[in-house]
XYZ file of C-alpha atoms in Angstrom:
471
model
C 42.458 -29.379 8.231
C 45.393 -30.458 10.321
C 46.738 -28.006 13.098
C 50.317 -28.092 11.133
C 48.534 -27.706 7.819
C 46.105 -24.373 9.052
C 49.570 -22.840 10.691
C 51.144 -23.253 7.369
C 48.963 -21.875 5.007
C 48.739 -18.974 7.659
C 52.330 -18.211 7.277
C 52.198 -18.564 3.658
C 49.092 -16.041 3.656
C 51.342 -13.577 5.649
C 54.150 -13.784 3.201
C 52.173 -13.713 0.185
C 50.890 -10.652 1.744
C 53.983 -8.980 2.757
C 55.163 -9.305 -0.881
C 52.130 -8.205 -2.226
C 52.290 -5.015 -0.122
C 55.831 -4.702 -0.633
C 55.717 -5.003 -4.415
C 53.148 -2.348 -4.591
C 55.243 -0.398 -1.925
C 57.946 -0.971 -4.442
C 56.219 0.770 -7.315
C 55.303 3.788 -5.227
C 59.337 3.859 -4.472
C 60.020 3.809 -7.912
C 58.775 6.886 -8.911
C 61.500 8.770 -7.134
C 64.512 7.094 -8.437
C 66.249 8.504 -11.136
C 69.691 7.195 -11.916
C 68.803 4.163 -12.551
C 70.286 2.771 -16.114
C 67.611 1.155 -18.665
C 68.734 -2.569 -17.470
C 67.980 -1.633 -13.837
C 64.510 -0.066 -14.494
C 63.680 -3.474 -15.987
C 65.197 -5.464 -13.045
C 63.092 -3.339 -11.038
C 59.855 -4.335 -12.640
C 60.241 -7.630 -13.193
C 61.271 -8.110 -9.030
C 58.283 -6.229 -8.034
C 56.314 -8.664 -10.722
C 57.955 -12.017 -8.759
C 56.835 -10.802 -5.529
C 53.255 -9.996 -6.805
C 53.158 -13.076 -8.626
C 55.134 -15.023 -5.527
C 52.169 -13.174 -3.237
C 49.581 -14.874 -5.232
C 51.105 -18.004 -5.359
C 51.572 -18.358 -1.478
C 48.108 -16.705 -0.916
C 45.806 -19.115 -3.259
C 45.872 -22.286 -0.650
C 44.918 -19.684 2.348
C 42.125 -18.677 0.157
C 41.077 -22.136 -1.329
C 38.498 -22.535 1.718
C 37.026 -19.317 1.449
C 36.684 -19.534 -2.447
C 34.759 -23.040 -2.230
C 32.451 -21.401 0.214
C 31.200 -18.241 -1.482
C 32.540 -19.019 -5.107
C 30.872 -23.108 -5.523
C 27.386 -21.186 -6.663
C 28.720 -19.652 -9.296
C 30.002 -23.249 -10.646
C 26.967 -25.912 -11.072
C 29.508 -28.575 -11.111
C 31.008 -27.945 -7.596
C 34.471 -26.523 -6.970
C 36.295 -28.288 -4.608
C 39.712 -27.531 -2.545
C 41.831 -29.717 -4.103
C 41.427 -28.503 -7.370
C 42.090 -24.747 -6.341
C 45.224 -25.665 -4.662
C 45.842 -27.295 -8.213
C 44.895 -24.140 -9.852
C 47.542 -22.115 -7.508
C 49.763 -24.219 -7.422
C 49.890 -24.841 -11.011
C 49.785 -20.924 -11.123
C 53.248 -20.787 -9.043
C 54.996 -22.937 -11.148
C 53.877 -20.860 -14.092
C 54.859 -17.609 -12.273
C 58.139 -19.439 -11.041
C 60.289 -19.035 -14.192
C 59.934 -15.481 -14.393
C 60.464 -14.987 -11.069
C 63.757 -16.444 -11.536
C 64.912 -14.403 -14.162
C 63.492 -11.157 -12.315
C 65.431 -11.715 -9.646
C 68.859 -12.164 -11.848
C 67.626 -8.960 -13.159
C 66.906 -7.342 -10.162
C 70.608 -8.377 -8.751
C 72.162 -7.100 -11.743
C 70.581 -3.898 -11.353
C 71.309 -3.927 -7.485
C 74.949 -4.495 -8.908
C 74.889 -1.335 -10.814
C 73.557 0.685 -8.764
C 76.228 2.867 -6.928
C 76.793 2.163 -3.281
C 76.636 4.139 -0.350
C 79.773 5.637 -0.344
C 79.995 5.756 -3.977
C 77.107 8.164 -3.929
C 78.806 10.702 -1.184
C 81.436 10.211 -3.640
C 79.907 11.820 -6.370
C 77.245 13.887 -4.089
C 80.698 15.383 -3.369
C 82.408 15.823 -6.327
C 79.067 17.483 -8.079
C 79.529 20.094 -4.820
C 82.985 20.416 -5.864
C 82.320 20.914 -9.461
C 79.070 23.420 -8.318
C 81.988 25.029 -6.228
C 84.186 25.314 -9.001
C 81.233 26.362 -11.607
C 80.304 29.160 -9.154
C 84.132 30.178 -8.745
C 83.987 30.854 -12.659
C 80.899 32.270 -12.644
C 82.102 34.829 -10.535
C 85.487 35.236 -12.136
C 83.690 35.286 -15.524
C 81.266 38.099 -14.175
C 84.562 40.053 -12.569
C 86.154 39.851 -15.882
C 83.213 40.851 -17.607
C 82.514 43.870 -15.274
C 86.249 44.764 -15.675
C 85.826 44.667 -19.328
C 82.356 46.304 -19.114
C 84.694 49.231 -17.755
C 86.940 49.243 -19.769
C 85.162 49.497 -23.050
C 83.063 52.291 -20.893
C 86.269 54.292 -20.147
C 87.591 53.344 -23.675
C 84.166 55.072 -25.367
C 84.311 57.759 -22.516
C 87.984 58.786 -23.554
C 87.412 58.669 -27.205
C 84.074 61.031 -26.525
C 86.512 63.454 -24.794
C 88.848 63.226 -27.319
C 86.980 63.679 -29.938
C 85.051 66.926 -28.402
C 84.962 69.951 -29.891
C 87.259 68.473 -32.673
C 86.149 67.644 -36.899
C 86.406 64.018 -36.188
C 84.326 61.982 -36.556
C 84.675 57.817 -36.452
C 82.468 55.146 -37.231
C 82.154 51.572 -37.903
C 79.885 50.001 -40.511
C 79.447 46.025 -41.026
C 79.989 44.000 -44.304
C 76.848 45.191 -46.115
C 78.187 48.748 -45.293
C 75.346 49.590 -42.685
C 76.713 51.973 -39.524
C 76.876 49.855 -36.198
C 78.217 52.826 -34.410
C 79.264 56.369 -34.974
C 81.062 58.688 -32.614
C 80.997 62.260 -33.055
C 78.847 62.652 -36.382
C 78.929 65.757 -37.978
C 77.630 68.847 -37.502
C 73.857 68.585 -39.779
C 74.219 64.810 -39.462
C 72.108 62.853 -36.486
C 74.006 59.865 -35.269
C 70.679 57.884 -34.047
C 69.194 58.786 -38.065
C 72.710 56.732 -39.484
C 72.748 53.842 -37.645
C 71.808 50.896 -39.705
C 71.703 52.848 -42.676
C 74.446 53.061 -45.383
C 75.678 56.243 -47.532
C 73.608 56.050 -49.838
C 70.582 56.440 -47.778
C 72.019 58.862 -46.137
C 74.377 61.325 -48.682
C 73.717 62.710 -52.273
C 73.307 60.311 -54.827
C 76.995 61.307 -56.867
C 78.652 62.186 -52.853
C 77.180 58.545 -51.867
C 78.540 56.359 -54.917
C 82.513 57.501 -54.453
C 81.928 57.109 -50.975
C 80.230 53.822 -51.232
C 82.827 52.245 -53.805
C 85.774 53.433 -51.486
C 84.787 51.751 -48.774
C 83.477 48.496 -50.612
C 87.419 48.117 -52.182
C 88.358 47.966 -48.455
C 86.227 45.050 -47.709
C 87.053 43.815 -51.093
C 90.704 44.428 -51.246
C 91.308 44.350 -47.221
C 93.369 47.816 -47.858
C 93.328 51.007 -46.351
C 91.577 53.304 -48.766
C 91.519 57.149 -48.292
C 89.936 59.957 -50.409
C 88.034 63.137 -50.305
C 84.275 63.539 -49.690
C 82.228 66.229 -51.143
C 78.642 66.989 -49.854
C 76.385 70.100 -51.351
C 74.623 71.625 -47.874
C 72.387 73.652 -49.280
C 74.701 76.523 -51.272
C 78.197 75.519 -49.350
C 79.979 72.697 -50.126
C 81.731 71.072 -47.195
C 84.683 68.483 -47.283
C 86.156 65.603 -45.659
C 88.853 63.766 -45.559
C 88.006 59.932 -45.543
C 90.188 56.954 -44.657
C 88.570 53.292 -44.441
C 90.688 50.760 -43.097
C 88.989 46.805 -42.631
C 88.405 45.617 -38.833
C 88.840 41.821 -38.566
C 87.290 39.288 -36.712
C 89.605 37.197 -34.325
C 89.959 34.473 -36.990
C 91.505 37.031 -39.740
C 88.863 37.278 -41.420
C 86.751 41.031 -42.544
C 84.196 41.868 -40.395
C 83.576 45.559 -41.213
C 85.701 48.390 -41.557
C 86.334 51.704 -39.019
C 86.336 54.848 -41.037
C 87.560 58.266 -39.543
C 86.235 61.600 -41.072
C 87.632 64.451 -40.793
C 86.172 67.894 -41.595
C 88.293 70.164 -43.772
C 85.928 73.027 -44.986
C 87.377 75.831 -42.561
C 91.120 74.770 -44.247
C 89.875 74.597 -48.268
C 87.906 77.755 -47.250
C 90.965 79.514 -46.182
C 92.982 78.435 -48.608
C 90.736 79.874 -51.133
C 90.758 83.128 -49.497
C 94.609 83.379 -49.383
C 94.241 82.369 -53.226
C 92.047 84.646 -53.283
C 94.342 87.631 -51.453
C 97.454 86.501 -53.204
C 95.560 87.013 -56.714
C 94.510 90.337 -55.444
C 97.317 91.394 -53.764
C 99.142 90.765 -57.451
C 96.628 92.822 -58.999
C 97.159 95.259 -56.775
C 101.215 95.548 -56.479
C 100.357 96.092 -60.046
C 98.226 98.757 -59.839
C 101.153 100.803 -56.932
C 103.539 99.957 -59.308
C 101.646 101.486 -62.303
C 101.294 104.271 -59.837
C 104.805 104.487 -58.512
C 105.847 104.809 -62.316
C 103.702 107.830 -62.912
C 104.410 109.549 -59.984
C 108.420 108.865 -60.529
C 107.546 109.492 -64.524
C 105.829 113.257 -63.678
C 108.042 113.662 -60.582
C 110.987 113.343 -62.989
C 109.456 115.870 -65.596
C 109.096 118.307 -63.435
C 112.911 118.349 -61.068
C 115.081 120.998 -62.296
C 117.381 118.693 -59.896
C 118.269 115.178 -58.271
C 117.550 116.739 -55.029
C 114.272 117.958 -55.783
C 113.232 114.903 -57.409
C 113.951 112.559 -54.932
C 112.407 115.243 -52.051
C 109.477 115.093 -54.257
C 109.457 111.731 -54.663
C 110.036 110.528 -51.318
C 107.046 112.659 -50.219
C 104.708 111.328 -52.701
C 106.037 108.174 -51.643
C 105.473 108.793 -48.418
C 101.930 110.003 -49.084
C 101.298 106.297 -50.911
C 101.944 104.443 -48.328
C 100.052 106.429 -45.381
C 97.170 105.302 -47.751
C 98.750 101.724 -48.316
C 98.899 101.459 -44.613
C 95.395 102.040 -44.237
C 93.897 99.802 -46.324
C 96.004 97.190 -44.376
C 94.832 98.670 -41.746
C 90.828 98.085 -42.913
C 91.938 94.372 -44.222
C 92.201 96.541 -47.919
C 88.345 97.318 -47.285
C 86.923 100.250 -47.948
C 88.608 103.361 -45.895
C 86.954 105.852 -44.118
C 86.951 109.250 -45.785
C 87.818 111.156 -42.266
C 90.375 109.226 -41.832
C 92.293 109.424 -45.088
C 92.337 112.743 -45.095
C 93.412 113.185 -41.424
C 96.603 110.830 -42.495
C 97.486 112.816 -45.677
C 97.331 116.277 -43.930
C 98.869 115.656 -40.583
C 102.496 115.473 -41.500
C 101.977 119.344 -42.517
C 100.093 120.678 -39.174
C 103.178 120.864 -37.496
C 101.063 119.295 -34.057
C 98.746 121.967 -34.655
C 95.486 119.931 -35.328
C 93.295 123.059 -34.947
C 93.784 123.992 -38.213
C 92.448 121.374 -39.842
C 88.350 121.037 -39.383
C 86.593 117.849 -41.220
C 83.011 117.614 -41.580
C 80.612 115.487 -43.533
C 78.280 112.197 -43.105
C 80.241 108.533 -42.270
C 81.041 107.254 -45.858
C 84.239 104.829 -46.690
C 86.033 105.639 -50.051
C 87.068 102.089 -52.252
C 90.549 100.265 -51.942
C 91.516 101.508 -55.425
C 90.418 105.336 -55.486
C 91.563 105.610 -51.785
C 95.386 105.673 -53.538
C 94.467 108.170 -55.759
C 92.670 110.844 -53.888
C 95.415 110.353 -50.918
C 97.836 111.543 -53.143
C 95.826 114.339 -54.859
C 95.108 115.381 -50.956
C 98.579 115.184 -50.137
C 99.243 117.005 -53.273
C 96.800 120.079 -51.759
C 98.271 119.882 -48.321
C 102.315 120.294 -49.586
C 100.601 123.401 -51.704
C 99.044 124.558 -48.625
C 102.357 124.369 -46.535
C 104.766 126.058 -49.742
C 102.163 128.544 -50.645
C 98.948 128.695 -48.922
C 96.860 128.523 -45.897
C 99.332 126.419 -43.996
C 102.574 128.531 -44.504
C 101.683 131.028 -41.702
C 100.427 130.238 -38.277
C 96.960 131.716 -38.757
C 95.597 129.688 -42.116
C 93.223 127.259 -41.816
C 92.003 124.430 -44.203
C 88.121 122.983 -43.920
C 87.334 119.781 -45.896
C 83.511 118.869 -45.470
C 81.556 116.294 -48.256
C 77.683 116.207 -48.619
C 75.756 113.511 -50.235
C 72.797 115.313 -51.639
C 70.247 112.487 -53.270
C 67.915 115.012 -54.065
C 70.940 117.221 -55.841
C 72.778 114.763 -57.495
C 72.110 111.097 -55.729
C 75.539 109.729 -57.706
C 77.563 111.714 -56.579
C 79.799 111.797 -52.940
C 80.541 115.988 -53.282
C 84.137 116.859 -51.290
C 85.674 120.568 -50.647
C 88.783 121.674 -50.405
C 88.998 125.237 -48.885
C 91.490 126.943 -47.243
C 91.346 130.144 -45.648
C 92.792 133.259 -43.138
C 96.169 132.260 -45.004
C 98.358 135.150 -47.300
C 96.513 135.809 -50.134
C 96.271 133.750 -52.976
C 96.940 134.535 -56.927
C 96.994 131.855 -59.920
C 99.983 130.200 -60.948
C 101.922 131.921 -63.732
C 103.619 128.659 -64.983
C 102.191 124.920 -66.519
C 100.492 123.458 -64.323
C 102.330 121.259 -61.864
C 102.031 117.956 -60.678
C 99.356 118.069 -58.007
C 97.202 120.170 -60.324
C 97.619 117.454 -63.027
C 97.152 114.886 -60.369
C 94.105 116.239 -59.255
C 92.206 117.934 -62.380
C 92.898 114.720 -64.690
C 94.244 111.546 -62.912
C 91.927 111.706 -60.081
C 88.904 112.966 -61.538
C 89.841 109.848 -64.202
C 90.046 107.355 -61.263
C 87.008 108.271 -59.458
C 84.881 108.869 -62.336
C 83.866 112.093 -61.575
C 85.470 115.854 -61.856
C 88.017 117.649 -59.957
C 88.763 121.464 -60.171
C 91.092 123.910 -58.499
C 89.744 127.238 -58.027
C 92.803 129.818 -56.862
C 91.113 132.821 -54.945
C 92.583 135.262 -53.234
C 91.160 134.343 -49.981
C 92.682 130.766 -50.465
C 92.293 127.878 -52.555
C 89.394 125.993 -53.061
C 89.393 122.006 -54.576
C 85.518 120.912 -55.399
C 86.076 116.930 -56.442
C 83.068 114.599 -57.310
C 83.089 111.059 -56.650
C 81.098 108.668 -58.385
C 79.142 106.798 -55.747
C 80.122 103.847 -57.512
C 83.373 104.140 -55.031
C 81.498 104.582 -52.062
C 80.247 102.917 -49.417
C 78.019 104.692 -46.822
């Protein structure tokens, strides 16, 4: 081998081996690119191919020598030099082509591929963009923390408002479920009603209206209002209901919001004053009845106009000292003590002495209350024209025993005056108190009522049934 010849193929050898290493280098490389576009990956592969291929090519003559050394036993024919520079040769030229086109490849992908500057470009518009992203992402989170705080302020102020009120709101979704519920009613447990409808929740007939109210507001995208009626054991307690739809931000129904409010207390009352204007009518009725009799006997009995309407206004008088009392008592029953106290005190003349009650705590019944106030007011005017109470030294003692093992219907009361001029009995008809005792009184308290005139004073015994007593 010629000096020129053995310094060429030892070039050649170091090329072939630079682009073997490199082409291997090359694929290690690889695996860390990634923006490469599908054209450029193939450029890639088919340049690192050419030099692999170019390496062989330009490393077969180095290697011819060596291969007809330690390779010719394995061939019985021989293998000689020139025919495995023909072989690598013949090799290149094969590998030649491909090379060619790799490397148009590979330029075309080098073309592609973003430059230098291109790359700080974009490094720095992504930074920008990250920049910008993270800008939002704040503002986003401000806005959301704002809004966070405002809904929490929003719920806290409606909580406030709606303490210690009847209100209640809630909002149920399109299949009529509860999403929320603020302020449920008293009974009624807020975490139980979510995600549960009416009817799972309320009477079956209570649950139906309520149901197919709110269903026309979904269906009908009205307001809807009515009255709900719930049995609670023996009460029945009422609300007043108005469902209006809540709307997504495209129009359409989402739901609706519903606000309750408890009216019980009010239909209660207004029963009652039904109920007190019906009585009340029954009993202007009844004074009037009275006010008729008492004019009707008063008149009867008047030798003049001036000693009717005397009469009259006194046993007017003596009416409503016992109407004022029951209004007084909230026209309950009145306490016996003090009905006779207010019948006899306008004829003590201050001088409260005189009069001694006695007897156990019992409460006399709206209706007889009238009637034995005037029969006591009847006594006491006696008392002042002609008995114990027309001096200074009489005396009158009213005491009333309930005796269940004498006579357990009956509430016993006596009338006895005493130390006043002596008493005889009347000479004429009897007047009205004595008919307003014996027979109207004893009629309205279903019992008995006599006058006894001794000389030592007079002395009323009246039974009352107990039927017109409370103790």
């Amino acid at each position: 081998m010629e000096p020129e010849t053995g310094i060429a193929i030892a070039a050649q050898a170091m090329v072939g081996a630079a682009l073997i290493v490199m082409a291997i280098g090359s694929i290690l490389l690889i695996k860390r690119l990634s923006e490469l576009s599908p054209s450029g990956w193939w450029g890639v592969a088919l340049g690192i191919v050419f030099a692999f291929l170019t390496g062989v090519a330009l490393l077969l003559p180095s290697t011819s020598h060596w291969l007809t050394t330690y390779l010719s036993p394995l061939f019985p024919d021989g293998l000689v030099e020139s025919e495995i520079a023909e072989f690598a040769w013949i090799s290149a030229a094969i590998v030649a082509p491909f090379a060619a086109i790799a490397v148009c490849l590979l330029i075309s992908a080098a073309i592609e591929m973003p430059s230098r500057a291109d790359l700080e470009h974009r490094v720095a518009a992504h930074r920008r963009t990250l920049e910008k992203l993270r800008e939002t992402r704040k503002d986003l989170e401000e806005r959301v923390a704002v809004r966070s705080r405002e809904v929490y302020e929003a719920k806290k102020r409606l909580e406030i408002a709606l303490r210690d009120t009847n209100i209640t709101v809630s909002m149920q979704d399109l299949s009529l479920r509860y999403v929320w519920i603020r302020n449920a009613p008293s009974g009624f447990d807020a975490q139980y009603m979510l995600g549960r409808t009416d009817d799972e929740i309320l009477p079956n007939k209570t649950s139906e209206e309520t149901m197919s109210l709110k269903q026309r507001v979904i269906d009908t995208g009205e307001e809807e209002r009515g009255q709900v009626i719930v049995q609670n054991g023996h009460q029945l307690r009422y609300f007043d209901l108005t469902a209006e739809p809540y709307h997504n931000e495209d129009g359409s129904i989402a739901g609706i919001l519903s606000i309750a409010v408890e009216v019980t207390e009010q239909k209660e009352r207004e029963e009652r004053l039904r109920s007190v204007l019906r009585e009340m009518s029954h009993r202007s009725k009844n004074t009037l009845t009275i006010l008729l009799g008492i004019a009707r006997q008063t008149a009867q009995r008047s030798k003049s106009l001036s000693e009717f309407l005397a009469s009259f206004d006194a046993r007017l008088r003596a009416l409503v000292g016992s109407q004022d009392l029951l209004v007084e008592h909230d026209w309950r029953a009145i306490p016996l003590d003090e009905l006779v106290r207010t019948q006899i005190k306008p004829y003590l003349d201050g001088a409260e002495r005189r009069l001694h009650l006695e007897g156990p705590s019992v409460r006399i019944r709206t209706e007889p209350a009238q009637n034995l106030g005037l029969a006591l007011h009847e006594l006491a005017r006696n008392a002042q024209r002609f008995g114990a109470l027309s001096d200074t030294k009489g005396q009158i003692n009213v005491f009333w025993t309930l005796d269940p093992a004498d006579d357990p219907n009956t509430l016993k009361i006596t009338w006895q005056e005493k130390d006043g001029p002596e008493v005889s009995p009347p000479t004429s008809p009897p007047g009205f108190g004595q008919t307003m005792t014996e027979r109207i009184l004893a009629r309205a308290l279903d019992g008995n009522a006599v006058i006894n005139y001794l000389p030592e004073g007079v002395v009323c015994k009246i039974d009352v049934s107990m039927a017109h007593v409370e103790t």
